[in-house]
Each structure stands twice: as C-alpha cells, then as structure tokens.
XYZ file of N, CA, C and O in Angstrom:
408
model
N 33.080 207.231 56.302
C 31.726 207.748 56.423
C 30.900 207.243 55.247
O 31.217 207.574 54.104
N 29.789 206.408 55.496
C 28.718 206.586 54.352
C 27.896 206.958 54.448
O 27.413 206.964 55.580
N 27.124 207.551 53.303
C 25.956 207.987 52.703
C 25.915 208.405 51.595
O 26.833 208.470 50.777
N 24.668 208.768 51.480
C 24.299 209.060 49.705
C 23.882 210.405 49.460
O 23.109 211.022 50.193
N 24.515 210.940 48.199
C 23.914 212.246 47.813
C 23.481 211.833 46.298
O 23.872 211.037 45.444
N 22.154 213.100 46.475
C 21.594 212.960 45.102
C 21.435 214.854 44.774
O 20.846 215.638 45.518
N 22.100 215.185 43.549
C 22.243 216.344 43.028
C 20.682 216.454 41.663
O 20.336 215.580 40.868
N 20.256 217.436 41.812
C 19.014 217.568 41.195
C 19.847 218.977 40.385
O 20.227 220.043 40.869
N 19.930 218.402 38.864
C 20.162 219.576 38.060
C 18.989 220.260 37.107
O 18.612 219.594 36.142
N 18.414 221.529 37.333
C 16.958 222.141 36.546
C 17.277 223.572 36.234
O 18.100 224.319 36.763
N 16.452 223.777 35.274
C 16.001 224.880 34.736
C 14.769 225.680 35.038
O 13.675 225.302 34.619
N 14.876 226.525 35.591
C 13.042 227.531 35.617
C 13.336 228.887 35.654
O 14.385 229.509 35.828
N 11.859 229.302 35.397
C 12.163 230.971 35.177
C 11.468 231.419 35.940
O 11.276 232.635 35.970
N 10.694 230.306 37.059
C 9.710 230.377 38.168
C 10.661 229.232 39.747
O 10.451 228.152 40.300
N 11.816 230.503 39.863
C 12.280 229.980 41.138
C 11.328 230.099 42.231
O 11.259 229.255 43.125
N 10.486 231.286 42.163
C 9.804 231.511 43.704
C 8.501 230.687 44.014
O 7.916 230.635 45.096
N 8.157 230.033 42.804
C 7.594 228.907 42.894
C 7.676 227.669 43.186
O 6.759 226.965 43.608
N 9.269 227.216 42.878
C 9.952 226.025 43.000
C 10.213 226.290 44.570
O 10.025 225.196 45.101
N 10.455 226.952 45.265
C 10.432 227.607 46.485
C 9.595 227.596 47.496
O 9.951 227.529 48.672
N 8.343 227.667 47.073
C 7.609 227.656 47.826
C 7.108 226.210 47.672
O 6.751 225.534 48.637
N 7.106 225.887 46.723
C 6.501 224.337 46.346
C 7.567 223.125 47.267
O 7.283 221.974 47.598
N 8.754 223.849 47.482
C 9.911 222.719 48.632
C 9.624 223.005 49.884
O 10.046 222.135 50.646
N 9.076 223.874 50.408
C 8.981 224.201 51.358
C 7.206 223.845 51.763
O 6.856 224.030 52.929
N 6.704 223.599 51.259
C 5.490 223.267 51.954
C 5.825 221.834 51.801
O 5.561 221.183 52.812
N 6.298 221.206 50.885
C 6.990 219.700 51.000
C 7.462 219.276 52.129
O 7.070 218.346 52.834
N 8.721 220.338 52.335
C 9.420 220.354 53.651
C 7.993 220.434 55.215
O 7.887 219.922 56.330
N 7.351 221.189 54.535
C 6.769 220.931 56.066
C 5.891 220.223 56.225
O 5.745 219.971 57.421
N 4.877 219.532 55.310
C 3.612 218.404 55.239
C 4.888 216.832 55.388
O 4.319 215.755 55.213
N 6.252 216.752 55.645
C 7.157 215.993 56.064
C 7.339 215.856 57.147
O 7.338 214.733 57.652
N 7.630 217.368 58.096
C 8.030 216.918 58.935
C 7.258 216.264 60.437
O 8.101 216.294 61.333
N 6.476 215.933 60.729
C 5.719 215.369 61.566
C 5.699 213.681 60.731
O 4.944 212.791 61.123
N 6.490 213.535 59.772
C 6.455 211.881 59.286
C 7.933 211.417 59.804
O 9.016 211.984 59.947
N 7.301 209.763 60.068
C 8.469 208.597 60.742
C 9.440 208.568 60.127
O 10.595 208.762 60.507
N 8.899 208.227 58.738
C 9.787 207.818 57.803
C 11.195 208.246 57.746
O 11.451 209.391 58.119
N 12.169 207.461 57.318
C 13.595 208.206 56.794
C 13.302 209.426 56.087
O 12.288 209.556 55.401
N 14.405 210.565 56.284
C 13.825 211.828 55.586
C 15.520 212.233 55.467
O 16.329 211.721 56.240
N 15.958 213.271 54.336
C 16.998 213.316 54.058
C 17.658 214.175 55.018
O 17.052 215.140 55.482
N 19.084 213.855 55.423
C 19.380 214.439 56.668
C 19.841 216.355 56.666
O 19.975 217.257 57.492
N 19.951 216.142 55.061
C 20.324 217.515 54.669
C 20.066 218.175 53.381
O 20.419 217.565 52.372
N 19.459 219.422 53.246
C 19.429 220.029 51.481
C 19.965 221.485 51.343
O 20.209 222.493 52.006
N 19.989 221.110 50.400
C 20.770 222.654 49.789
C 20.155 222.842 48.634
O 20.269 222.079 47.675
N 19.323 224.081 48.660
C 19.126 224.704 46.942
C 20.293 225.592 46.636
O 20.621 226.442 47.463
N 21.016 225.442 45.387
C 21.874 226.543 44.297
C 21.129 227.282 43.251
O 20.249 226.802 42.536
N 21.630 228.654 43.230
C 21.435 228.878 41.837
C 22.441 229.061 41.248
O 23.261 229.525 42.040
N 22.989 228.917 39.945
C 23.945 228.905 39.338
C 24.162 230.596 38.823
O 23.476 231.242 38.031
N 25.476 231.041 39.663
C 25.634 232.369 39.343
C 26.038 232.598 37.522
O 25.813 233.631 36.890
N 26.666 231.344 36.979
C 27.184 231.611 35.494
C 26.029 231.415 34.489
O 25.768 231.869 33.375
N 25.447 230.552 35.342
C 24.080 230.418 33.983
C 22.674 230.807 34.904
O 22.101 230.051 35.690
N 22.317 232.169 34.572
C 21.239 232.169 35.552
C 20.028 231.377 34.917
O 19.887 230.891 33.795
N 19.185 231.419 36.047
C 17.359 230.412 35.242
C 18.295 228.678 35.534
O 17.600 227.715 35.206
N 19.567 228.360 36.031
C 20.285 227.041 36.370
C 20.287 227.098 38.038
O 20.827 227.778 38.911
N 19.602 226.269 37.978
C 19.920 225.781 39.961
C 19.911 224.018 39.767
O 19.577 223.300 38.825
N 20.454 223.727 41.158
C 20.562 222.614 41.876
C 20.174 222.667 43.048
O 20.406 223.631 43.778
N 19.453 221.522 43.437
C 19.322 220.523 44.812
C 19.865 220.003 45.107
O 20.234 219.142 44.308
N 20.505 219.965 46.590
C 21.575 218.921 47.013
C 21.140 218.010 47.898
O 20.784 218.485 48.976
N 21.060 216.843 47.772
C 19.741 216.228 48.961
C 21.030 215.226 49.646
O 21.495 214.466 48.797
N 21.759 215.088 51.208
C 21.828 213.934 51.443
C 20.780 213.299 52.032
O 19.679 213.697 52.412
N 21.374 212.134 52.039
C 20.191 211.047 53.261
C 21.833 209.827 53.950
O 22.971 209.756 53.484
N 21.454 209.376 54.685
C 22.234 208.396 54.956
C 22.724 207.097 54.831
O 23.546 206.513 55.537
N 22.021 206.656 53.686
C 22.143 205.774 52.940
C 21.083 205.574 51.830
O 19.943 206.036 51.871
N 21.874 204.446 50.327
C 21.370 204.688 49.301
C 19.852 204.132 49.709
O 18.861 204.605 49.152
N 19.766 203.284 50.536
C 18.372 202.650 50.513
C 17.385 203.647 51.299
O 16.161 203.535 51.221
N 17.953 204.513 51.969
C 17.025 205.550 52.580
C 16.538 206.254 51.863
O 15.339 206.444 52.065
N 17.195 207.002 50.668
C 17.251 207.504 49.469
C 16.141 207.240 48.941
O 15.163 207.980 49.043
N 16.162 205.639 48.013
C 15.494 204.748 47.191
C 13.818 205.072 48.052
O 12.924 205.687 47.470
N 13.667 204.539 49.454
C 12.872 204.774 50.036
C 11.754 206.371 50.140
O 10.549 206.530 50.335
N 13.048 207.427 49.864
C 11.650 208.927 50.020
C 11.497 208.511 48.574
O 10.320 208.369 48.240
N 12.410 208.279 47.621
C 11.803 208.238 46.540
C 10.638 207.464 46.034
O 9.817 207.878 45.215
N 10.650 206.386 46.562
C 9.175 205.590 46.255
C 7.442 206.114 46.846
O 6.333 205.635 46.608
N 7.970 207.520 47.849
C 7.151 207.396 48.369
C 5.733 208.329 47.303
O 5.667 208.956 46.245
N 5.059 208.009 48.117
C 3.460 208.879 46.719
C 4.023 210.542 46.884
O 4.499 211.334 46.071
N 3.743 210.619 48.205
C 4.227 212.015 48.140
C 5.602 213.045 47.273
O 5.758 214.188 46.841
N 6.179 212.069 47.366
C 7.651 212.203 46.544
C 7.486 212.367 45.128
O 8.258 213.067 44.473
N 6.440 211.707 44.590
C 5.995 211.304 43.729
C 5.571 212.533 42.825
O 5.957 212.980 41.745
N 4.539 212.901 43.812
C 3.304 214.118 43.639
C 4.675 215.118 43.664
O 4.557 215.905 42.725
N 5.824 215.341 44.345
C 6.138 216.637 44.306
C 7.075 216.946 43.252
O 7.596 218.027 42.978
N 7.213 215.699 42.650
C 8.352 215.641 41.799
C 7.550 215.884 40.523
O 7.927 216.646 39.632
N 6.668 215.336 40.504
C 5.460 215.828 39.307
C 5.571 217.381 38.970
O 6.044 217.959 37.991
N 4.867 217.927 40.328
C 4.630 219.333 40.734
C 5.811 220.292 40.224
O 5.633 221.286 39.521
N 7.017 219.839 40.682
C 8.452 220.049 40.033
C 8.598 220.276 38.794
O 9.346 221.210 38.505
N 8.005 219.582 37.786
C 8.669 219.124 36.502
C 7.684 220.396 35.867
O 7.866 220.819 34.725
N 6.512 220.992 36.870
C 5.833 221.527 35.886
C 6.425 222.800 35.701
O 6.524 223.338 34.598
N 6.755 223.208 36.591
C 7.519 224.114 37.382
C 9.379 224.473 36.521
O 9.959 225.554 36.628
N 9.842 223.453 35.877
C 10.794 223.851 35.441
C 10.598 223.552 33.625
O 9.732 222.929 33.010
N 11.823 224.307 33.162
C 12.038 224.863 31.787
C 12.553 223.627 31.007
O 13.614 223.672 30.383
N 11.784 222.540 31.059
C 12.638 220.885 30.647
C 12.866 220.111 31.733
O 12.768 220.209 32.956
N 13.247 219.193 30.806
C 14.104 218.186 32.010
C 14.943 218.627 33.069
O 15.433 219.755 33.113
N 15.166 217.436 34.216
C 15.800 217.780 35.332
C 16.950 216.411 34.997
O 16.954 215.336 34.396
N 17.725 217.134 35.693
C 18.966 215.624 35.400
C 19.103 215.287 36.808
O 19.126 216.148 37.688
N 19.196 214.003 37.030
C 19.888 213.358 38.699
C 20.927 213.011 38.564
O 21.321 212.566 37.485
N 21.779 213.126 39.762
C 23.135 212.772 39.678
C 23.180 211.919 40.890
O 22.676 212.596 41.786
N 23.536 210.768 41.354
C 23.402 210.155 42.261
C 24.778 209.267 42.868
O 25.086 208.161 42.423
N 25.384 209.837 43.750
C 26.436 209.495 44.367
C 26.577 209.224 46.050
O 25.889 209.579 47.007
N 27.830 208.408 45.916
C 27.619 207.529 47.184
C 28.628 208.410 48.055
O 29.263 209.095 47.254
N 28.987 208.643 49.196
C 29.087 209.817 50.252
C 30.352 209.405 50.298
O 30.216 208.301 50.825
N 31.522 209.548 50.099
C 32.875 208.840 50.662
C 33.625 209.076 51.680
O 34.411 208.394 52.337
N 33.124 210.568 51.729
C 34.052 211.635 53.315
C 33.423 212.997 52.726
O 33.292 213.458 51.592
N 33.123 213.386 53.910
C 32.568 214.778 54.597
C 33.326 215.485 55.224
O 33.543 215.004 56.336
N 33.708 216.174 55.085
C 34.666 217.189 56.538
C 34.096 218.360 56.375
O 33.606 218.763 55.321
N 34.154 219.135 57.750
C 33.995 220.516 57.809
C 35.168 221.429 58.122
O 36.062 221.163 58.926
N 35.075 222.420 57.474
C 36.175 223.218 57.082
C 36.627 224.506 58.073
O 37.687 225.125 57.981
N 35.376 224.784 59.195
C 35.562 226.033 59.390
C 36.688 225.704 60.850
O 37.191 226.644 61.466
C-alpha cells in the first residue's frame, strides 16, 4: 500500500478555535477538484494537556506537496500558527501498510 502521512505536532490554549478554524477549512474545500487528503484525525494529548496532533493522510507524497502549495493552505496554516502557543513541528512519512483491526 502507498501513501503519505503528515503528523502536525502544536501547542494552544485556544483548541475551540483551532476547531473551528479546521472545520470551516474543511468545508470552503469541499466542493474543490483538487486532490484533498483522504483522511484526518485531530489528538489531544491526554499526558501533556494544551499538546495535540493532526493526522492528515493523502495518497501520495505529491498529492500532499500539492494541498500544500495551495494559497488556501497557505492562508490556513498562517491562521494556525496564530492560533497556537509556538511552533508547530511536521512529521512527514511515507504510508507502508494500513490494516484495520476491528
């Protein structure tokens, strides 16, 4: 199986903002052509609270590369940064196997 995941590691003390700010993302998206990631997951980190992650796949790295270039992507990632307590770290990995468990 390939594809690509990209892990978004942040800090905020304004989750319900970061929240609402993905979700109107999520929806001024979906009526677009473009490649769009096939799956996300927000975490919050139960050991360190004010710690969450994004789990974004897409189906390949160039699909990836692609939302990322886009303006909009751009603007929300901006919007993002204002929104959290510092830097955000990316972690960017290539998909090797998926299985489901249940």
């Amino acid at each position: 199986m390939a594809g690509f995941v990209q892990i978004i590691e942040y800090r905020t003390s304004k989750p319900e903002e970061v929240r609402a700010l993905t979700e109107q993302y999520r929806k001024d998206r979906e009526a677009d052509d473009d490649p769009t990631p096939t799956r996300a997951m927000s975490c919050a980190d139960r050991d360190e609270p004010g710690r969450y992650f994004t789990i974004v796949e897409f189906n390949s790295y160039e699909e990836a590369m692609k939302n990322s270039g886009r303006p909009d992507t751009s603007e929300f990632a901006a919007k993002m940064a204002e929104l959290c307590d510092g830097p955000t770290k990316f972690y960017n990995l290539d998909l090797e196997e998926s299985m489901d468990m249940s």
